[in-house]
């Protein structure tokens, strides 16, 4: 009798871990991360159906994306792992939550909301899932629903993530002192030095910035750097503080240090402004093009792959304004608006693009929606004042601009200059 030998198709290898470089490769955290991930990969080689290890590996890669900024690689790797888990276990609550998180990170907000709602049905007592629901509703402009979800999250499990979401909702609704109070609670609820804690401390610093309190903002960024040396977002915060003091050379230095550490288009975008202010037009143009290139690559991937790829049209709209490509700016602002017409930030973007194109009536229409939550963001208020002034509401517009320029040391110098020019012409 002839023996029949069945060969099992080999499982696809799990996506690999990239080596970190520079300051991110220093210290025990990276050694511990590598050891943990190598252990999970070994588990999967020995037991290809070990979906618990596969899920933990996906979570580790999601955190690695946050730390390194390499979202294109690690988010795709994590999604691949999660899809395998969910194919075998469609009702795996943790995998659904992780996939929802990835969708929100990639700005696929409607998909993220649907997944979070699916997870909520499986486990209505999880604080984490209410955080996802809060984030999704905020980004889609469902602010009343977001408040309900954040309240539920704090009832279930008040912690760093819950307090941070309360802070953001208070900020959106114009309560900056309340936002600072909640974000301070979030920082105190975390473990010093962990990425999540220092991210929250940087967010607290930013709230101090927009309230006009540069010393406290600077203190937050310095503390974050003491706890987590070379932390890119704290470096960027110090860059903004330096820029507010018109020390553009120092600001450029901080942003370049941040950009070396983490891949984030925002650093190139901010550098374009700083180089322009520091009378380095060639470098400014180079950084503006670099920012557009990074965003365009992400947008192209999103267009080609519905499940992955970062929707970056709002960011692209602002980037094209900086290169004076107004038609492209409008195209991308409209694409983002079609996705989430109720979001105040998206309406602000479309209003500002119309303003820059001289379409002041259209600008006012979208700015009214952008201000519906009573946000006190100084950039929003200054833009609103400029748009009002162009629509025959000079007194109201001037008063708003004057309020912002008097109380806010940190404001885009170009926007501040436009405000000062309008006031001087009264």
Tab-separated table of C-alpha atoms in Angstrom:
chain	number	residue	atom	x	y	z
A	1	UNK	CA	0.000	0.000	0.000
A	2	UNK	CA	1.308	3.436	-0.918
A	3	UNK	CA	1.520	5.802	2.003
A	4	UNK	CA	-0.253	9.121	1.593
A	5	UNK	CA	1.655	11.950	3.252
A	6	UNK	CA	-0.263	15.149	4.015
A	7	UNK	CA	1.792	18.294	4.274
A	8	UNK	CA	0.335	21.068	6.402
A	9	UNK	CA	0.577	24.505	4.822
A	10	UNK	CA	3.018	26.526	6.919
A	11	UNK	CA	1.633	29.447	8.863
A	12	UNK	CA	2.701	32.884	7.687
A	13	UNK	CA	5.466	34.277	9.852
A	14	UNK	CA	4.454	37.020	12.256
A	15	UNK	CA	5.608	40.505	11.211
A	16	UNK	CA	9.015	41.292	12.653
A	17	UNK	CA	10.184	43.933	15.096
A	18	UNK	CA	12.321	46.740	13.705
A	19	UNK	CA	15.416	47.872	15.554
A	20	UNK	CA	15.077	51.275	17.171
A	21	UNK	CA	17.727	53.896	16.590
A	22	UNK	CA	19.147	56.879	18.430
A	23	UNK	CA	17.867	57.746	21.885
A	24	UNK	CA	14.886	55.387	21.538
A	25	UNK	CA	17.309	52.449	21.578
A	26	UNK	CA	18.787	53.469	24.925
A	27	UNK	CA	17.656	52.264	28.330
A	28	UNK	CA	15.974	49.225	29.752
A	29	UNK	CA	12.565	49.813	28.166
A	30	UNK	CA	13.786	48.844	24.696
A	31	UNK	CA	15.560	45.748	26.018
A	32	UNK	CA	12.401	44.679	27.838
A	33	UNK	CA	10.273	45.362	24.765
A	34	UNK	CA	12.529	43.260	22.548
A	35	UNK	CA	12.598	40.414	25.051
A	36	UNK	CA	8.805	40.386	25.399
A	37	UNK	CA	8.204	40.499	21.642
A	38	UNK	CA	10.776	37.809	20.944
A	39	UNK	CA	9.011	35.625	23.496
A	40	UNK	CA	5.634	36.145	21.815
A	41	UNK	CA	7.115	35.392	18.405
A	42	UNK	CA	8.641	32.193	19.783
A	43	UNK	CA	5.255	31.186	21.186
A	44	UNK	CA	3.680	31.622	17.751
A	45	UNK	CA	6.367	29.594	16.033
A	46	UNK	CA	5.769	26.764	18.488
A	47	UNK	CA	1.977	27.115	18.549
A	48	UNK	CA	0.637	28.861	15.412
A	49	UNK	CA	-2.902	28.862	16.854
A	50	UNK	CA	-1.861	30.665	20.039
A	51	UNK	CA	-4.181	33.611	19.485
A	52	UNK	CA	-3.535	35.048	22.945
A	53	UNK	CA	0.143	35.545	22.027
A	54	UNK	CA	-0.900	36.899	18.627
A	55	UNK	CA	-3.174	39.460	20.305
A	56	UNK	CA	-0.455	40.484	22.775
A	57	UNK	CA	1.980	40.888	19.888
A	58	UNK	CA	-0.503	43.129	18.071
A	59	UNK	CA	-0.836	45.271	21.203
A	60	UNK	CA	2.951	45.479	21.536
A	61	UNK	CA	3.239	46.651	17.925
A	62	UNK	CA	0.531	49.277	18.470
A	63	UNK	CA	2.534	50.649	21.381
A	64	UNK	CA	5.732	50.536	19.320
A	65	UNK	CA	3.962	52.647	16.687
A	66	UNK	CA	3.176	55.277	19.342
A	67	UNK	CA	6.745	55.330	20.604
A	68	UNK	CA	8.578	55.391	17.255
A	69	UNK	CA	5.977	57.131	15.106
A	70	UNK	CA	6.309	54.356	12.514
A	71	UNK	CA	2.571	53.901	12.149
A	72	UNK	CA	2.634	52.741	8.509
A	73	UNK	CA	4.651	49.638	9.427
A	74	UNK	CA	3.451	48.775	12.918
A	75	UNK	CA	-0.231	49.578	12.422
A	76	UNK	CA	-0.285	47.347	9.342
A	77	UNK	CA	1.565	44.606	11.234
A	78	UNK	CA	-0.855	44.826	14.154
A	79	UNK	CA	-3.883	44.797	11.853
A	80	UNK	CA	-2.584	41.665	10.104
A	81	UNK	CA	-2.291	39.897	13.459
A	82	UNK	CA	-5.703	41.075	14.627
A	83	UNK	CA	-7.430	39.952	11.435
A	84	UNK	CA	-6.048	36.446	11.988
A	85	UNK	CA	-7.360	36.421	15.567
A	86	UNK	CA	-10.790	37.689	14.531
A	87	UNK	CA	-11.027	35.200	11.684
A	88	UNK	CA	-10.692	32.423	14.243
A	89	UNK	CA	-12.549	34.205	17.069
A	90	UNK	CA	-15.015	36.787	15.647
A	91	UNK	CA	-16.265	37.725	19.124
A	92	UNK	CA	-12.870	38.255	20.712
A	93	UNK	CA	-13.549	41.414	22.721
A	94	UNK	CA	-9.929	42.519	23.099
A	95	UNK	CA	-9.191	42.000	19.408
A	96	UNK	CA	-12.249	44.050	18.438
A	97	UNK	CA	-11.140	46.855	20.772
A	98	UNK	CA	-7.613	46.785	19.324
A	99	UNK	CA	-8.932	46.889	15.776
A	100	UNK	CA	-11.211	49.797	16.689
A	101	UNK	CA	-8.206	51.604	18.196
A	102	UNK	CA	-6.225	51.101	15.004
A	103	UNK	CA	-9.092	52.407	12.887
A	104	UNK	CA	-9.312	55.531	15.037
A	105	UNK	CA	-5.529	56.001	14.832
A	106	UNK	CA	-5.766	55.794	11.043
A	107	UNK	CA	-8.704	58.278	11.067
A	108	UNK	CA	-11.200	55.661	9.872
A	109	UNK	CA	-13.628	57.013	12.449
A	110	UNK	CA	-16.910	55.507	11.260
A	111	UNK	CA	-15.356	52.056	11.056
A	112	UNK	CA	-13.818	52.509	14.493
A	113	UNK	CA	-17.197	53.493	15.943
A	114	UNK	CA	-18.894	50.421	14.452
A	115	UNK	CA	-16.236	48.099	15.904
A	116	UNK	CA	-16.397	49.773	19.329
A	117	UNK	CA	-20.182	49.396	19.374
A	118	UNK	CA	-19.778	45.714	18.465
A	119	UNK	CA	-17.312	45.293	21.346
A	120	UNK	CA	-19.595	47.156	23.769
A	121	UNK	CA	-22.356	44.607	23.162
A	122	UNK	CA	-19.937	41.840	24.148
A	123	UNK	CA	-18.743	43.578	27.304
A	124	UNK	CA	-20.801	46.594	28.428
A	125	UNK	CA	-18.803	46.868	31.666
A	126	UNK	CA	-15.428	47.735	30.110
A	127	UNK	CA	-14.106	51.233	30.708
A	128	UNK	CA	-11.756	50.894	27.739
A	129	UNK	CA	-14.538	50.403	25.219
A	130	UNK	CA	-16.289	53.564	26.447
A	131	UNK	CA	-13.045	55.427	25.821
A	132	UNK	CA	-13.104	54.216	22.228
A	133	UNK	CA	-16.735	55.268	21.878
A	134	UNK	CA	-15.897	58.694	23.313
A	135	UNK	CA	-13.067	59.193	20.828
A	136	UNK	CA	-15.115	58.056	17.842
A	137	UNK	CA	-18.058	60.310	18.690
A	138	UNK	CA	-15.750	63.298	19.250
A	139	UNK	CA	-14.085	62.861	15.884
A	140	UNK	CA	-17.422	62.464	14.119
A	141	UNK	CA	-18.742	65.590	15.840
A	142	UNK	CA	-21.296	63.819	18.060
A	143	UNK	CA	-20.297	65.803	21.140
A	144	UNK	CA	-23.360	65.126	23.320
A	145	UNK	CA	-22.938	61.396	22.747
A	146	UNK	CA	-19.208	61.686	23.487
A	147	UNK	CA	-19.983	63.270	26.867
A	148	UNK	CA	-22.348	60.403	27.709
A	149	UNK	CA	-19.681	57.836	26.848
A	150	UNK	CA	-16.979	59.679	28.837
A	151	UNK	CA	-19.307	59.869	31.859
A	152	UNK	CA	-19.914	56.128	31.572
A	153	UNK	CA	-16.172	55.490	31.316
A	154	UNK	CA	-15.536	57.420	34.526
A	155	UNK	CA	-18.315	55.537	36.295
A	156	UNK	CA	-16.859	52.175	35.267
A	157	UNK	CA	-13.172	52.921	35.791
A	158	UNK	CA	-11.831	56.390	36.595
A	159	UNK	CA	-8.177	56.366	35.533
A	160	UNK	CA	-5.646	58.263	33.420
A	161	UNK	CA	-7.464	57.551	30.148
A	162	UNK	CA	-10.861	58.496	31.593
A	163	UNK	CA	-9.671	61.795	33.105
A	164	UNK	CA	-7.868	62.710	29.869
A	165	UNK	CA	-11.061	62.312	27.880
A	166	UNK	CA	-12.993	64.484	30.323
A	167	UNK	CA	-10.268	67.096	29.907
A	168	UNK	CA	-10.516	67.072	26.130
A	169	UNK	CA	-14.301	67.415	26.200
A	170	UNK	CA	-14.054	70.330	28.633
A	171	UNK	CA	-11.513	71.972	26.326
A	172	UNK	CA	-13.798	71.533	23.327
A	173	UNK	CA	-16.603	73.224	25.248
A	174	UNK	CA	-14.486	76.194	26.302
A	175	UNK	CA	-13.749	75.241	29.915
A	176	UNK	CA	-9.963	75.557	29.896
A	177	UNK	CA	-9.529	75.695	33.724
A	178	UNK	CA	-11.673	72.560	34.023
A	179	UNK	CA	-9.695	70.893	31.255
A	180	UNK	CA	-6.426	71.657	33.080
A	181	UNK	CA	-7.848	70.258	36.324
A	182	UNK	CA	-8.913	66.977	34.670
A	183	UNK	CA	-5.646	66.560	32.748
A	184	UNK	CA	-3.669	67.154	35.944
A	185	UNK	CA	-5.696	64.339	37.526
A	186	UNK	CA	-4.850	62.160	34.530
A	187	UNK	CA	-1.120	62.795	34.953
A	188	UNK	CA	-1.280	61.999	38.667
A	189	UNK	CA	-3.134	58.750	37.928
A	190	UNK	CA	-0.311	57.484	35.685
A	191	UNK	CA	3.118	56.003	36.331
A	192	UNK	CA	5.902	58.521	35.793
A	193	UNK	CA	8.034	57.716	32.755
A	194	UNK	CA	5.542	55.548	30.901
A	195	UNK	CA	4.805	56.827	27.413
A	196	UNK	CA	1.087	57.209	28.143
A	197	UNK	CA	1.766	59.274	31.265
A	198	UNK	CA	4.236	61.591	29.589
A	199	UNK	CA	1.939	61.989	26.568
A	200	UNK	CA	-0.691	63.145	29.070
A	201	UNK	CA	1.778	65.506	30.770
A	202	UNK	CA	2.558	67.045	27.374
A	203	UNK	CA	-1.185	67.451	26.767
A	204	UNK	CA	-1.384	69.295	30.106
A	205	UNK	CA	1.445	71.547	28.952
A	206	UNK	CA	-0.438	72.323	25.761
A	207	UNK	CA	-3.485	73.366	27.789
A	208	UNK	CA	-1.286	75.752	29.759
A	209	UNK	CA	0.003	77.066	26.423
A	210	UNK	CA	-3.405	77.934	25.035
A	211	UNK	CA	-4.372	79.520	28.365
A	212	UNK	CA	-1.336	81.811	28.034
A	213	UNK	CA	0.643	80.261	30.908
A	214	UNK	CA	4.019	79.616	29.272
A	215	UNK	CA	5.976	78.996	32.526
A	216	UNK	CA	3.712	76.117	33.548
A	217	UNK	CA	3.682	74.780	29.987
A	218	UNK	CA	7.473	74.788	29.927
A	219	UNK	CA	7.602	73.087	33.337
A	220	UNK	CA	5.400	70.247	32.053
A	221	UNK	CA	7.653	69.670	29.044
A	222	UNK	CA	10.797	69.743	31.169
A	223	UNK	CA	9.296	67.255	33.622
A	224	UNK	CA	8.289	64.950	30.769
A	225	UNK	CA	11.868	65.052	29.461
A	226	UNK	CA	13.272	64.285	32.907
A	227	UNK	CA	10.974	61.271	33.196
A	228	UNK	CA	11.396	60.177	29.585
A	229	UNK	CA	14.615	61.591	28.057
A	230	UNK	CA	14.432	62.747	24.416
A	231	UNK	CA	10.639	62.379	24.387
A	232	UNK	CA	9.784	63.857	21.001
A	233	UNK	CA	6.477	65.482	21.921
A	234	UNK	CA	7.985	67.190	24.964
A	235	UNK	CA	10.803	68.493	22.755
A	236	UNK	CA	8.209	69.855	20.348
A	237	UNK	CA	6.468	71.509	23.293
A	238	UNK	CA	9.690	73.278	24.262
A	239	UNK	CA	9.980	74.289	20.613
A	240	UNK	CA	6.582	75.958	20.763
A	241	UNK	CA	7.512	77.758	23.979
A	242	UNK	CA	10.722	79.023	22.361
A	243	UNK	CA	8.762	80.150	19.296
A	244	UNK	CA	6.319	82.032	21.523
A	245	UNK	CA	9.346	83.905	22.881
A	246	UNK	CA	10.523	84.523	19.309
A	247	UNK	CA	13.630	82.416	19.864
A	248	UNK	CA	13.234	80.676	16.532
A	249	UNK	CA	16.728	79.176	16.406
A	250	UNK	CA	16.105	77.292	19.670
A	251	UNK	CA	12.649	76.273	18.494
A	252	UNK	CA	14.138	74.844	15.289
A	253	UNK	CA	16.735	72.947	17.316
A	254	UNK	CA	14.069	71.330	19.508
A	255	UNK	CA	11.892	70.374	16.546
A	256	UNK	CA	14.803	68.863	14.658
A	257	UNK	CA	15.657	66.775	17.736
A	258	UNK	CA	12.039	65.608	17.881
A	259	UNK	CA	11.970	64.832	14.168
A	260	UNK	CA	15.119	62.684	14.406
A	261	UNK	CA	13.511	60.640	17.174
A	262	UNK	CA	9.969	60.107	15.868
A	263	UNK	CA	8.479	59.999	12.377
A	264	UNK	CA	5.650	62.541	12.581
A	265	UNK	CA	4.675	64.796	9.697
A	266	UNK	CA	3.655	67.502	12.183
A	267	UNK	CA	7.276	68.150	13.082
A	268	UNK	CA	8.162	68.885	9.454
A	269	UNK	CA	5.042	71.021	9.172
A	270	UNK	CA	5.962	73.122	12.217
A	271	UNK	CA	9.560	73.409	11.032
A	272	UNK	CA	8.342	74.919	7.763
A	273	UNK	CA	6.779	77.774	9.754
A	274	UNK	CA	9.790	78.177	12.015
A	275	UNK	CA	12.280	78.344	9.152
A	276	UNK	CA	10.122	80.965	7.466
A	277	UNK	CA	10.035	83.024	10.650
A	278	UNK	CA	13.797	82.618	11.027
A	279	UNK	CA	14.338	84.049	7.517
A	280	UNK	CA	15.366	80.695	5.995
A	281	UNK	CA	12.954	80.443	3.034
A	282	UNK	CA	14.778	77.596	1.265
A	283	UNK	CA	14.630	75.397	4.358
A	284	UNK	CA	11.002	76.394	4.895
A	285	UNK	CA	10.090	75.300	1.373
A	286	UNK	CA	11.978	72.031	1.807
A	287	UNK	CA	10.118	71.207	5.028
A	288	UNK	CA	6.739	72.171	3.573
A	289	UNK	CA	7.293	69.777	0.671
A	290	UNK	CA	8.510	67.078	3.069
A	291	UNK	CA	5.331	67.420	5.106
A	292	UNK	CA	3.134	67.184	2.013
A	293	UNK	CA	5.063	64.139	0.795
A	294	UNK	CA	4.567	62.292	4.091
A	295	UNK	CA	0.859	63.114	4.185
A	296	UNK	CA	0.276	62.309	0.518
A	297	UNK	CA	1.860	58.872	0.929
A	298	UNK	CA	-0.479	58.115	3.819
A	299	UNK	CA	-3.527	59.409	1.933
A	300	UNK	CA	-2.657	57.335	-1.136
A	301	UNK	CA	-2.390	54.197	0.979
A	302	UNK	CA	-5.766	54.970	2.564
A	303	UNK	CA	-7.382	55.429	-0.848
A	304	UNK	CA	-5.978	52.111	-2.058
A	305	UNK	CA	-6.740	50.110	1.093
A	306	UNK	CA	-10.059	50.767	2.800
A	307	UNK	CA	-9.007	48.900	5.943
A	308	UNK	CA	-5.693	50.689	6.499
A	309	UNK	CA	-3.860	53.861	5.634
A	310	UNK	CA	-4.096	57.188	7.420
A	311	UNK	CA	-6.803	59.557	6.147
A	312	UNK	CA	-4.846	62.803	6.133
A	313	UNK	CA	-6.971	65.190	4.091
A	314	UNK	CA	-7.478	67.793	6.822
A	315	UNK	CA	-3.733	67.926	7.418
A	316	UNK	CA	-3.086	68.091	3.683
A	317	UNK	CA	-5.440	71.058	3.357
A	318	UNK	CA	-3.311	73.063	5.789
A	319	UNK	CA	-0.081	71.851	4.201
A	320	UNK	CA	-1.204	73.044	0.765
A	321	UNK	CA	-2.178	76.431	2.216
A	322	UNK	CA	1.456	76.858	3.237
A	323	UNK	CA	2.624	76.269	-0.331
A	324	UNK	CA	-0.173	78.535	-1.640
A	325	UNK	CA	-1.802	75.674	-3.576
A	326	UNK	CA	-5.303	76.857	-2.757
A	327	UNK	CA	-7.204	74.592	-5.131
A	328	UNK	CA	-5.585	71.481	-3.676
A	329	UNK	CA	-6.224	72.786	-0.163
A	330	UNK	CA	-9.933	73.156	-0.942
A	331	UNK	CA	-10.134	69.710	-2.534
A	332	UNK	CA	-8.736	67.994	0.539
A	333	UNK	CA	-10.747	70.098	2.996
A	334	UNK	CA	-13.929	69.082	1.168
A	335	UNK	CA	-12.958	65.397	1.180
A	336	UNK	CA	-12.531	65.522	4.961
A	337	UNK	CA	-15.785	67.426	5.338
A	338	UNK	CA	-17.650	64.729	3.423
A	339	UNK	CA	-16.405	62.171	5.958
A	340	UNK	CA	-17.335	64.106	9.099
A	341	UNK	CA	-19.382	67.243	8.484
A	342	UNK	CA	-20.278	67.723	12.157
A	343	UNK	CA	-16.721	67.922	13.512
A	344	UNK	CA	-15.771	71.437	14.625
A	345	UNK	CA	-12.102	71.121	13.608
A	346	UNK	CA	-13.058	70.031	10.090
A	347	UNK	CA	-15.437	72.976	9.771
A	348	UNK	CA	-12.694	75.320	10.971
A	349	UNK	CA	-10.363	73.929	8.314
A	350	UNK	CA	-12.867	74.412	5.513
A	351	UNK	CA	-13.693	77.912	6.789
A	352	UNK	CA	-10.019	78.888	6.802
A	353	UNK	CA	-9.396	77.540	3.301
A	354	UNK	CA	-12.360	79.557	1.994
A	355	UNK	CA	-11.030	82.624	3.820
A	356	UNK	CA	-7.621	82.242	2.193
A	357	UNK	CA	-9.357	81.965	-1.185
A	358	UNK	CA	-11.243	85.215	-0.551
A	359	UNK	CA	-14.578	83.391	-0.259
A	360	UNK	CA	-15.646	85.111	2.921
A	361	UNK	CA	-19.365	84.268	2.972
A	362	UNK	CA	-18.565	80.564	2.608
A	363	UNK	CA	-15.929	80.906	5.307
A	364	UNK	CA	-18.461	82.382	7.727
A	365	UNK	CA	-20.929	79.534	7.086
A	366	UNK	CA	-18.448	76.882	8.195
A	367	UNK	CA	-16.960	78.971	11.002
A	368	UNK	CA	-20.378	79.222	12.645
A	369	UNK	CA	-20.462	75.431	12.885
A	370	UNK	CA	-16.844	75.347	14.104
A	371	UNK	CA	-17.770	77.560	17.058
A	372	UNK	CA	-20.915	75.701	18.105
A	373	UNK	CA	-19.314	74.147	21.219
A	374	UNK	CA	-17.948	77.497	22.492
A	375	UNK	CA	-14.324	76.372	22.117
A	376	UNK	CA	-11.882	79.003	23.347
A	377	UNK	CA	-8.976	77.803	21.211
A	378	UNK	CA	-7.106	81.033	20.398
A	379	UNK	CA	-6.330	80.059	16.801
A	380	UNK	CA	-9.995	79.314	16.165
A	381	UNK	CA	-11.078	82.589	17.781
A	382	UNK	CA	-8.569	84.707	15.866
A	383	UNK	CA	-9.602	83.110	12.576
A	384	UNK	CA	-13.250	83.636	13.480
A	385	UNK	CA	-12.564	87.321	14.162
A	386	UNK	CA	-10.827	87.795	10.820
A	387	UNK	CA	-13.691	86.111	8.988
A	388	UNK	CA	-16.283	88.230	10.831
A	389	UNK	CA	-14.442	91.415	9.892
A	390	UNK	CA	-14.538	90.409	6.224
A	391	UNK	CA	-18.283	89.778	6.455
A	392	UNK	CA	-19.332	93.198	7.718
A	393	UNK	CA	-19.115	92.410	11.456
A	394	UNK	CA	-16.081	94.599	12.068
A	395	UNK	CA	-16.715	95.538	15.709
A	396	UNK	CA	-17.399	91.947	16.765
A	397	UNK	CA	-14.450	90.628	14.779
A	398	UNK	CA	-12.050	93.251	16.105
A	399	UNK	CA	-13.094	92.571	19.712
A	400	UNK	CA	-12.462	88.861	19.293
A	401	UNK	CA	-9.042	89.375	17.713
A	402	UNK	CA	-8.047	91.902	20.377
A	403	UNK	CA	-9.043	89.476	23.142
A	404	UNK	CA	-6.903	86.717	21.635
A	405	UNK	CA	-3.848	88.891	20.974
A	406	UNK	CA	-3.969	90.341	24.501
A	407	UNK	CA	-4.241	87.025	26.350
A	408	UNK	CA	-2.358	84.535	24.192
A	409	UNK	CA	1.450	84.650	24.023
A	410	UNK	CA	1.483	81.520	21.890
A	411	UNK	CA	-0.194	82.090	18.565
A	412	UNK	CA	1.055	81.541	15.038
A	413	UNK	CA	3.116	84.686	14.324
A	414	UNK	CA	1.647	84.884	10.829
A	415	UNK	CA	-1.900	84.717	12.184
A	416	UNK	CA	-1.057	87.219	14.917
A	417	UNK	CA	0.457	89.569	12.310
A	418	UNK	CA	-2.718	89.360	10.234
A	419	UNK	CA	-4.752	90.203	13.316
A	420	UNK	CA	-2.519	93.164	14.232
A	421	UNK	CA	-2.686	94.479	10.653
A	422	UNK	CA	-6.490	94.392	10.684
A	423	UNK	CA	-6.675	96.158	14.052
A	424	UNK	CA	-4.193	98.816	12.935
A	425	UNK	CA	-6.335	99.622	9.893
A	426	UNK	CA	-9.429	100.451	12.004
